[in-house]
Structures are given as structure tokens and as C-alpha cells.
CSV table of C-alpha atoms and ligand atoms in Angstrom, one decimal:
chain,number,residue,atom,x,y,z
A,1,MET,CA,2.3,-82.6,-67.3
A,2,SER,CA,-1.9,-82.4,-67.1
A,3,LYS,CA,-4.0,-80.1,-66.9
A,4,LYS,CA,-7.3,-79.7,-65.0
A,5,VAL,CA,-10.2,-79.0,-67.6
A,6,VAL,CA,-14.2,-78.3,-66.3
A,7,LYS,CA,-17.3,-79.1,-68.1
A,8,VAL,CA,-20.3,-77.4,-67.4
A,9,LYS,CA,-23.5,-78.6,-69.0
A,10,VAL,CA,-27.1,-75.8,-68.1
A,11,PRO,CA,-30.7,-75.8,-69.5
A,12,ALA,CA,-32.7,-73.6,-71.6
A,13,THR,CA,-35.1,-72.0,-69.7
A,14,THR,CA,-38.6,-70.5,-70.2
A,15,ALA,CA,-39.5,-68.0,-68.1
A,16,ASN,CA,-43.4,-66.3,-67.1
A,17,LEU,CA,-45.2,-69.0,-68.7
A,18,GLY,CA,-47.9,-66.8,-69.0
A,19,ALA,CA,-49.2,-64.8,-66.2
A,20,GLY,CA,-46.3,-65.5,-63.3
A,21,PHE,CA,-44.6,-62.3,-65.4
A,22,ASP,CA,-41.0,-62.0,-63.5
A,23,THR,CA,-41.9,-65.3,-61.2
A,24,PHE,CA,-42.1,-68.6,-62.6
A,25,GLY,CA,-39.5,-70.5,-64.8
A,26,LEU,CA,-39.2,-73.6,-66.0
A,27,ALA,CA,-36.1,-76.0,-66.9
A,28,LEU,CA,-35.9,-77.5,-70.6
A,29,THR,CA,-33.9,-80.2,-72.3
A,30,LEU,CA,-32.2,-78.5,-74.6
A,31,TYR,CA,-28.1,-76.9,-73.3
A,32,ASN,CA,-25.0,-75.2,-73.9
A,33,GLU,CA,-22.6,-76.7,-72.8
A,34,PHE,CA,-18.9,-74.6,-71.9
A,35,GLU,CA,-15.7,-76.7,-71.7
A,36,VAL,CA,-13.2,-74.5,-70.1
A,37,GLU,CA,-9.4,-74.6,-69.0
A,38,GLU,CA,-6.8,-72.4,-67.7
A,39,ALA,CA,-4.7,-70.4,-70.3
A,40,GLU,CA,-2.5,-67.3,-71.0
A,41,GLY,CA,-4.8,-65.5,-72.8
A,42,ILE,CA,-8.4,-65.9,-73.5
A,43,PHE,CA,-8.9,-68.1,-76.0
A,44,ILE,CA,-12.8,-69.2,-77.1
A,45,GLU,CA,-14.1,-71.1,-79.4
A,46,SER,CA,-18.1,-71.3,-80.7
A,47,PHE,CA,-19.9,-74.3,-81.8
A,48,PRO,CA,-21.2,-73.0,-84.0
A,49,GLU,CA,-19.7,-70.0,-85.3
A,50,ASN,CA,-20.7,-67.4,-83.6
A,51,GLU,CA,-18.3,-64.1,-83.8
A,52,PHE,CA,-20.1,-62.0,-81.6
A,53,LEU,CA,-19.4,-64.8,-78.4
A,54,LYS,CA,-16.4,-65.3,-79.5
A,55,ASN,CA,-15.1,-61.4,-78.9
A,56,PRO,CA,-14.3,-61.9,-74.8
A,57,GLU,CA,-16.0,-59.0,-73.9
A,58,ASN,CA,-19.1,-60.2,-75.6
A,59,ASN,CA,-18.7,-63.1,-73.5
A,60,LEU,CA,-20.8,-63.8,-70.3
A,61,PHE,CA,-18.7,-66.8,-69.3
A,62,ILE,CA,-15.7,-64.9,-69.3
A,63,LYS,CA,-16.5,-61.6,-67.5
A,64,VAL,CA,-17.6,-63.6,-65.0
A,65,VAL,CA,-15.2,-66.3,-64.3
A,66,LYS,CA,-13.0,-62.9,-64.7
A,67,TYR,CA,-15.2,-61.2,-62.0
A,68,LEU,CA,-15.1,-64.1,-59.7
A,69,CYS,CA,-11.0,-64.6,-59.6
A,70,GLU,CA,-10.4,-60.1,-59.5
A,71,SER,CA,-12.8,-59.3,-57.3
A,72,GLU,CA,-10.7,-62.4,-55.2
A,73,GLY,CA,-7.6,-60.2,-55.2
A,74,LYS,CA,-6.1,-62.0,-58.3
A,75,THR,CA,-4.5,-61.8,-61.4
A,76,PHE,CA,-6.8,-62.9,-64.2
A,77,HIS,CA,-4.6,-64.4,-66.9
A,78,GLY,CA,-6.9,-65.8,-69.5
A,79,ALA,CA,-9.0,-68.6,-70.1
A,80,ARG,CA,-9.3,-71.5,-73.0
A,81,LEU,CA,-13.1,-71.7,-73.5
A,82,LYS,CA,-14.6,-73.9,-76.1
A,83,GLN,CA,-18.9,-73.1,-75.8
A,84,THR,CA,-21.4,-75.6,-77.9
A,85,ILE,CA,-24.1,-73.0,-77.9
A,86,ASN,CA,-27.4,-74.9,-78.9
A,87,ILE,CA,-29.7,-72.4,-76.9
A,88,PRO,CA,-30.6,-69.6,-79.6
A,89,VAL,CA,-29.2,-66.5,-78.9
A,90,ALA,CA,-32.0,-63.5,-77.8
A,91,ARG,CA,-35.1,-65.7,-78.3
A,92,GLY,CA,-36.0,-65.7,-74.3
A,93,LEU,CA,-34.7,-69.4,-74.0
A,94,GLY,CA,-32.6,-68.0,-71.4
A,95,SER,CA,-29.3,-68.3,-73.3
A,96,SER,CA,-27.3,-65.4,-71.3
A,97,ALA,CA,-28.4,-67.8,-67.9
A,98,THR,CA,-26.5,-70.5,-69.1
A,99,ALA,CA,-23.2,-69.3,-68.9
A,100,ILE,CA,-24.0,-67.0,-66.1
A,101,VAL,CA,-24.2,-70.0,-63.9
A,102,ALA,CA,-21.9,-71.8,-65.8
A,103,GLY,CA,-19.7,-69.2,-65.0
A,104,ILE,CA,-20.1,-68.9,-61.5
A,105,LEU,CA,-20.4,-72.8,-61.2
A,106,THR,CA,-17.0,-73.3,-62.7
A,107,SER,CA,-15.1,-70.4,-60.8
A,108,PHE,CA,-16.2,-71.7,-57.4
A,109,ALA,CA,-15.1,-75.1,-58.6
A,110,VAL,CA,-12.3,-74.6,-59.4
A,111,HIS,CA,-11.3,-72.5,-56.3
A,112,LYS,CA,-13.5,-75.7,-53.9
A,113,LYS,CA,-15.5,-73.1,-52.6
A,114,PRO,CA,-18.9,-74.2,-51.4
A,115,LEU,CA,-21.8,-72.4,-53.3
A,116,THR,CA,-24.6,-70.7,-51.5
A,117,ASP,CA,-27.6,-69.2,-52.7
A,118,GLU,CA,-26.4,-66.0,-51.0
A,119,GLU,CA,-22.9,-65.8,-53.6
A,120,PHE,CA,-24.7,-67.2,-55.9
A,121,PHE,CA,-27.4,-64.1,-56.6
A,122,LYS,CA,-24.4,-61.5,-55.4
A,123,VAL,CA,-23.1,-62.4,-58.5
A,124,ALA,CA,-25.2,-64.0,-60.8
A,125,TYR,CA,-27.6,-60.1,-60.2
A,126,LEU,CA,-24.6,-58.0,-61.5
A,127,PHE,CA,-25.3,-59.9,-65.3
A,128,GLU,CA,-28.8,-60.6,-65.4
A,129,PRO,CA,-31.3,-59.6,-62.7
A,130,HIS,CA,-33.5,-62.2,-63.4
A,131,PRO,CA,-34.1,-65.1,-60.8
A,132,ASP,CA,-37.0,-66.8,-62.4
A,133,ASN,CA,-34.4,-67.6,-65.8
A,134,LEU,CA,-31.2,-68.1,-63.4
A,135,LEU,CA,-32.8,-70.5,-60.8
A,136,PRO,CA,-33.7,-73.1,-63.4
A,137,ALA,CA,-30.8,-73.4,-65.3
A,138,TRP,CA,-29.4,-73.4,-62.1
A,139,LYS,CA,-31.6,-75.6,-60.0
A,140,GLY,CA,-33.6,-77.5,-62.8
A,141,GLY,CA,-37.5,-78.1,-62.7
A,142,PHE,CA,-40.6,-76.0,-62.7
A,143,ILE,CA,-39.8,-72.9,-60.1
A,144,THR,CA,-41.6,-69.5,-58.2
A,145,ALA,CA,-39.2,-67.1,-57.1
A,146,LEU,CA,-38.9,-63.7,-56.5
A,147,LYS,CA,-36.2,-60.7,-55.5
A,148,THR,CA,-35.7,-58.8,-52.2
A,149,GLU,CA,-33.2,-56.0,-51.5
A,150,GLN,CA,-32.2,-58.6,-48.8
A,151,LYS,CA,-32.8,-61.6,-50.6
A,152,THR,CA,-34.4,-64.4,-53.2
A,153,TYR,CA,-36.6,-66.1,-51.8
A,154,TYR,CA,-37.9,-69.4,-53.6
A,155,SER,CA,-39.5,-72.5,-54.2
A,156,LYS,CA,-39.2,-75.6,-56.8
A,157,ILE,CA,-42.4,-77.1,-58.1
A,158,ASP,CA,-43.0,-80.8,-59.3
A,159,PHE,CA,-44.2,-80.6,-62.8
A,160,PRO,CA,-45.7,-83.7,-64.5
A,161,LYS,CA,-43.3,-85.7,-66.9
A,162,ASP,CA,-46.3,-86.2,-69.8
A,163,ILE,CA,-46.4,-82.5,-70.5
A,164,LYS,CA,-43.3,-81.6,-73.3
A,165,ALA,CA,-42.9,-77.7,-74.2
A,166,VAL,CA,-42.8,-77.3,-77.7
A,167,VAL,CA,-40.5,-73.9,-78.5
A,168,VAL,CA,-41.2,-72.0,-81.5
A,169,ILE,CA,-38.5,-69.9,-82.6
A,170,PRO,CA,-38.9,-67.6,-85.1
A,171,ASP,CA,-35.6,-66.4,-87.0
A,172,PHE,CA,-35.4,-63.0,-85.6
A,173,GLU,CA,-33.9,-61.8,-81.5
A,174,LEU,CA,-35.6,-59.4,-79.3
A,175,SER,CA,-33.4,-58.7,-76.1
A,176,THR,CA,-35.1,-58.3,-73.4
A,177,GLN,CA,-34.3,-54.9,-73.0
A,178,LEU,CA,-36.2,-53.8,-75.7
A,179,ALA,CA,-39.1,-56.4,-74.6
A,180,ARG,CA,-39.0,-54.7,-71.1
A,181,SER,CA,-38.5,-51.3,-72.2
A,182,VAL,CA,-42.4,-51.6,-74.0
A,183,LEU,CA,-43.9,-52.0,-70.2
A,184,PRO,CA,-45.4,-49.6,-68.4
A,185,LYS,CA,-45.0,-48.1,-65.4
A,186,GLU,CA,-47.6,-49.0,-63.2
A,187,VAL,CA,-50.5,-51.4,-64.7
A,188,PRO,CA,-54.1,-51.4,-63.4
A,189,LEU,CA,-55.2,-52.4,-59.9
A,190,LYS,CA,-57.8,-55.0,-61.9
A,191,ASP,CA,-54.9,-56.3,-64.5
A,192,ALA,CA,-52.9,-57.0,-61.2
A,193,ILE,CA,-55.8,-59.0,-59.9
A,194,PHE,CA,-56.1,-60.8,-63.0
A,195,ASN,CA,-52.3,-61.8,-62.9
A,196,LEU,CA,-52.3,-62.7,-59.1
A,197,GLN,CA,-55.4,-65.2,-59.5
A,198,ARG,CA,-54.4,-66.7,-62.4
A,199,ALA,CA,-50.6,-67.8,-61.6
A,200,THR,CA,-52.4,-68.7,-58.3
A,201,LEU,CA,-54.0,-71.1,-60.2
A,202,PHE,CA,-51.6,-71.7,-62.3
A,203,ILE,CA,-49.7,-73.8,-59.4
A,204,LYS,CA,-53.1,-76.0,-58.5
A,205,ALA,CA,-53.2,-77.1,-62.0
A,206,ILE,CA,-49.9,-78.6,-62.4
A,207,GLU,CA,-49.7,-79.6,-58.6
A,208,GLU,CA,-53.1,-81.1,-59.1
A,209,LYS,CA,-52.9,-81.9,-63.4
A,210,LYS,CA,-56.0,-80.3,-63.8
A,211,TYR,CA,-54.8,-79.1,-67.2
A,212,ASP,CA,-58.4,-77.7,-68.5
A,213,LEU,CA,-57.3,-74.8,-66.3
A,214,LEU,CA,-53.8,-74.2,-68.1
A,215,LYS,CA,-55.6,-72.2,-70.7
A,216,VAL,CA,-57.3,-69.7,-68.3
A,217,ALA,CA,-54.1,-69.5,-66.1
A,218,MET,CA,-51.7,-68.7,-68.5
A,219,GLU,CA,-53.3,-65.5,-69.7
A,220,ASP,CA,-51.5,-62.2,-68.8
A,221,ARG,CA,-52.2,-58.7,-68.6
A,222,LEU,CA,-48.9,-57.2,-67.0
A,223,HIS,CA,-46.4,-57.7,-70.2
A,224,GLN,CA,-47.7,-59.9,-73.1
A,225,PRO,CA,-50.6,-57.3,-74.3
A,226,TYR,CA,-47.5,-54.8,-74.1
A,227,ARG,CA,-44.9,-57.3,-76.0
A,228,LYS,CA,-47.2,-58.6,-78.3
A,229,ASN,CA,-46.7,-55.6,-80.8
A,230,LEU,CA,-43.0,-56.6,-81.1
A,231,ILE,CA,-43.8,-60.1,-82.4
A,232,PRO,CA,-45.9,-61.0,-85.8
A,233,ASN,CA,-49.3,-62.7,-85.6
A,234,PHE,CA,-49.0,-63.2,-81.7
A,235,ASP,CA,-52.4,-64.1,-81.4
A,236,LYS,CA,-52.4,-66.4,-84.5
A,237,VAL,CA,-49.4,-67.9,-83.1
A,238,ILE,CA,-51.7,-68.7,-80.5
A,239,GLU,CA,-54.6,-69.4,-81.2
A,240,SER,CA,-52.8,-72.5,-83.4
A,241,ALA,CA,-51.6,-73.5,-80.8
A,242,TYR,CA,-54.5,-73.9,-79.3
A,243,LYS,CA,-56.6,-75.3,-81.7
A,244,ASN,CA,-54.4,-78.6,-82.8
A,245,GLY,CA,-53.8,-79.6,-78.8
A,246,ALA,CA,-52.2,-77.3,-76.6
A,247,ILE,CA,-53.3,-77.3,-73.2
A,248,GLY,CA,-51.0,-74.0,-72.9
A,249,ALA,CA,-49.5,-71.2,-74.4
A,250,SER,CA,-48.3,-67.9,-74.2
A,251,LEU,CA,-44.7,-65.8,-74.8
A,252,SER,CA,-40.8,-67.4,-74.0
A,253,GLY,CA,-39.6,-65.6,-71.4
A,254,ALA,CA,-39.3,-61.5,-72.6
A,255,GLY,CA,-39.5,-63.0,-76.6
A,256,SER,CA,-39.0,-63.2,-79.1
A,257,THR,CA,-39.9,-68.0,-78.7
A,258,MET,CA,-43.4,-69.0,-78.5
A,259,LEU,CA,-44.1,-71.1,-75.9
A,260,ALA,CA,-47.4,-74.5,-76.2
A,261,LEU,CA,-47.5,-76.7,-73.1
A,262,ALA,CA,-49.1,-80.2,-74.3
A,263,THR,CA,-49.2,-83.3,-73.7
A,264,GLU,CA,-49.9,-84.6,-77.6
A,265,ASN,CA,-49.9,-83.5,-81.1
A,266,PHE,CA,-46.9,-81.9,-80.4
A,267,ASP,CA,-45.2,-81.7,-83.9
A,268,LYS,CA,-49.1,-81.0,-84.9
A,269,ILE,CA,-49.0,-77.8,-82.7
A,270,GLY,CA,-45.2,-77.0,-83.5
A,271,GLN,CA,-46.0,-77.0,-86.8
A,272,SER,CA,-49.4,-75.1,-86.8
A,273,MET,CA,-47.4,-72.2,-84.7
A,274,VAL,CA,-44.4,-71.9,-87.6
A,275,GLU,CA,-47.6,-71.2,-90.7
A,276,ALA,CA,-48.7,-69.0,-87.8
A,277,PHE,CA,-45.7,-67.0,-88.5
A,278,LYS,CA,-44.7,-67.7,-92.4
A,279,GLU,CA,-48.6,-66.0,-93.1
A,280,VAL,CA,-46.4,-62.6,-91.8
A,281,SER,CA,-43.2,-64.0,-93.9
A,282,ILE,CA,-41.5,-65.4,-90.5
A,283,SER,CA,-39.7,-67.8,-91.0
A,284,ALA,CA,-39.6,-70.1,-87.6
A,285,GLU,CA,-39.3,-73.3,-86.5
A,286,TYR,CA,-40.3,-75.6,-83.5
A,287,LYS,CA,-38.7,-77.8,-81.4
A,288,VAL,CA,-40.1,-80.4,-79.0
A,289,LEU,CA,-38.5,-80.5,-75.8
A,290,ASP,CA,-38.7,-82.5,-72.1
A,291,ILE,CA,-38.7,-80.8,-68.4
A,292,ASP,CA,-35.1,-80.6,-68.0
A,293,THR,CA,-35.3,-81.6,-63.7
A,294,GLU,CA,-31.7,-81.6,-62.7
A,295,GLY,CA,-30.2,-77.9,-63.6
A,296,ALA,CA,-26.9,-77.3,-64.6
A,297,LYS,CA,-24.3,-80.4,-64.3
A,298,ILE,CA,-20.6,-80.2,-63.5
A,299,GLU,CA,-17.7,-82.2,-64.1
A,300,ILE,CA,-13.9,-81.7,-63.7
A,301,PHE,CA,-10.7,-83.8,-65.1
A,302,GLU,CA,-7.3,-84.0,-65.8
A,303,LYS,CA,-6.6,-84.0,-69.3
A,304,GLU,CA,-2.3,-84.3,-70.3
A,305,ALA,CA,-1.8,-80.9,-72.0
B,1,HSE,N1,-39.1,-62.3,-66.4
B,1,HSE,C1,-38.3,-61.5,-67.6
B,1,HSE,C2,-38.7,-60.6,-68.7
B,1,HSE,C3,-37.4,-62.1,-68.3
B,1,HSE,O1,-39.6,-61.3,-69.4
B,1,HSE,O2,-38.8,-59.2,-69.0
B,1,HSE,C4,-36.4,-62.3,-68.9
B,1,HSE,O3,-35.8,-63.2,-69.4
């Protein structure tokens, strides 16, 4: 007897990129992997070991697959899941989005249902309301997105291949919920204009490879000024990135990871940002990543039971 196995690999994402708050997202070459087969009961193995994610109540992949099964009127009997979590959790690198995307892709593939944008968002938004993470995790690349009550509009924009992302991951978690709770409900018109001008400039700078524009284009007044109080030495970390050759720098998503964009000096930039965290007794590690252009990949094969 053979058993059907589904394997999905989904990239990390960095949202916002400074001025593009709740709008821009970029997929990175760091991946979570989910390998699943049907089972009687729920069995989760997690690499590295993660007690929290091994609990089905906390496991977003299982929650999504179960939801989709039950929403078809079927009984969810269980699953045997082997997950490899390379993307640090609660650090602003879209780890949750990978589980949601993987769960949706798996369910649609198993039930041989074509996945439309509409179906994707209908489910995905029940678990996470941020297209700036969900979309690049699903489709890869650099995406600008907006969500209305009725529909999500988005566009994928070519991102230059010579730019790498240096992500500096401090050893503390930051929940998106907390990072959003510090934001004001309303902002001054001049701050809205400030970001509008920069986000627009960011797109042109990327399209035309005018990298000298990125520093100003990644400035932000809508979220980072409020969130930086949650990230010790925030300004110094950004300053260190620029001093060592970054062409752009920002908070990654809702944090706590910090992002630098660069075309050279990657290690020097990463080390200097780690040093800036060290000054305030925070240990951090950096990774130099490329831009993932393909997004989530799914593979289905048969295995001898
Ligand atoms: N744009 C969202 C935020 C991303 O910054 O809160 C959350 O992952």
C-alpha cells in the first residue's frame, strides 16, 4: 500500500521595507518546509525541536488544513506533519505566513481544487490579515498589495538580482500584536504625505536601479518611530548598516529583525548591526539572503506505507 505525501517549501518574507507600511513585501531565500500525510490522529515533528509548535492548538499549518477540511463538510481525521522551521518565529520574517500558505496549498492540491486568489485570501485572512507577508510567501519576489473589504489587489515588481538582504535577527521575539498596539489610530497629514512620497520613490528606484535613492525612500513616519521603542538601539543599528555600505535599511515587518539592503559588504554590514545590538546587551545573528522569485513550491509523491 502506498501513501500520498505532500511537501511544501515556503520562503521567508520581509514586509514594509520602511515607507511601504502594510503594502510592500519581499520574499527571501530562507525556507520553512512542511511534509504531511494523512493519519488517524495528529502527530507533529518539528525541526528544530519546538514544543509550542508541536501542540496542534498552536500549529497554524494544522489549523488551516483542519479548517479547510471541515469547511467542506468533512471530518478531519488527522495528519502526520514533519516541519522544518528555518525562519525564526515572531521576528518579522513571516514565519506564520509560511504555515498558512503551506496549509492552503496542501489542502487545495490534495482535493485537486484549483486555487484562485479569491479562495486563497478568503482562508488566509482568517489566520493573518497581512497580504504584504502572505503574497510574497505564496508568489515570491517583490510585491505591492492592498486589501479592500471585497478584494486584494497586488502587483509583482521585478527586483534587481544584485541586491541582497542582510537580516539581523535579535534573540528576542516581538509579537505583531504588540508591535501594532503601539501604533496611533490616526496620523498627521504630513506624515501620510511623507510616506506616500517615499514609497512611490522606492518603486521607481527599484525599477530603474537608482540605488542612491533608496536611503531616503525607506524612511518612514507611520510605524518605525513608534515601534523603535520596542527595539533597543534601533537608530544605531540602522546607522551602522548605512555606515558600512548598505543602500537601504529598515525594520523587517513588525520586528524584531532589522533589514539592510546591499550590493556589497554584506558581512561587514551584518557584523556592524550585530555589534550595535551587542552595545545594549542584545545578542543577534545575521544572515545574508537573496530575493526568492518563485514563492511556495509544492511536491506530491507516493511513499510505501
Ligand atoms: N505590515 C505588517 C506590520 C506586517 O508591519 O504590522 C506584519 O507581519
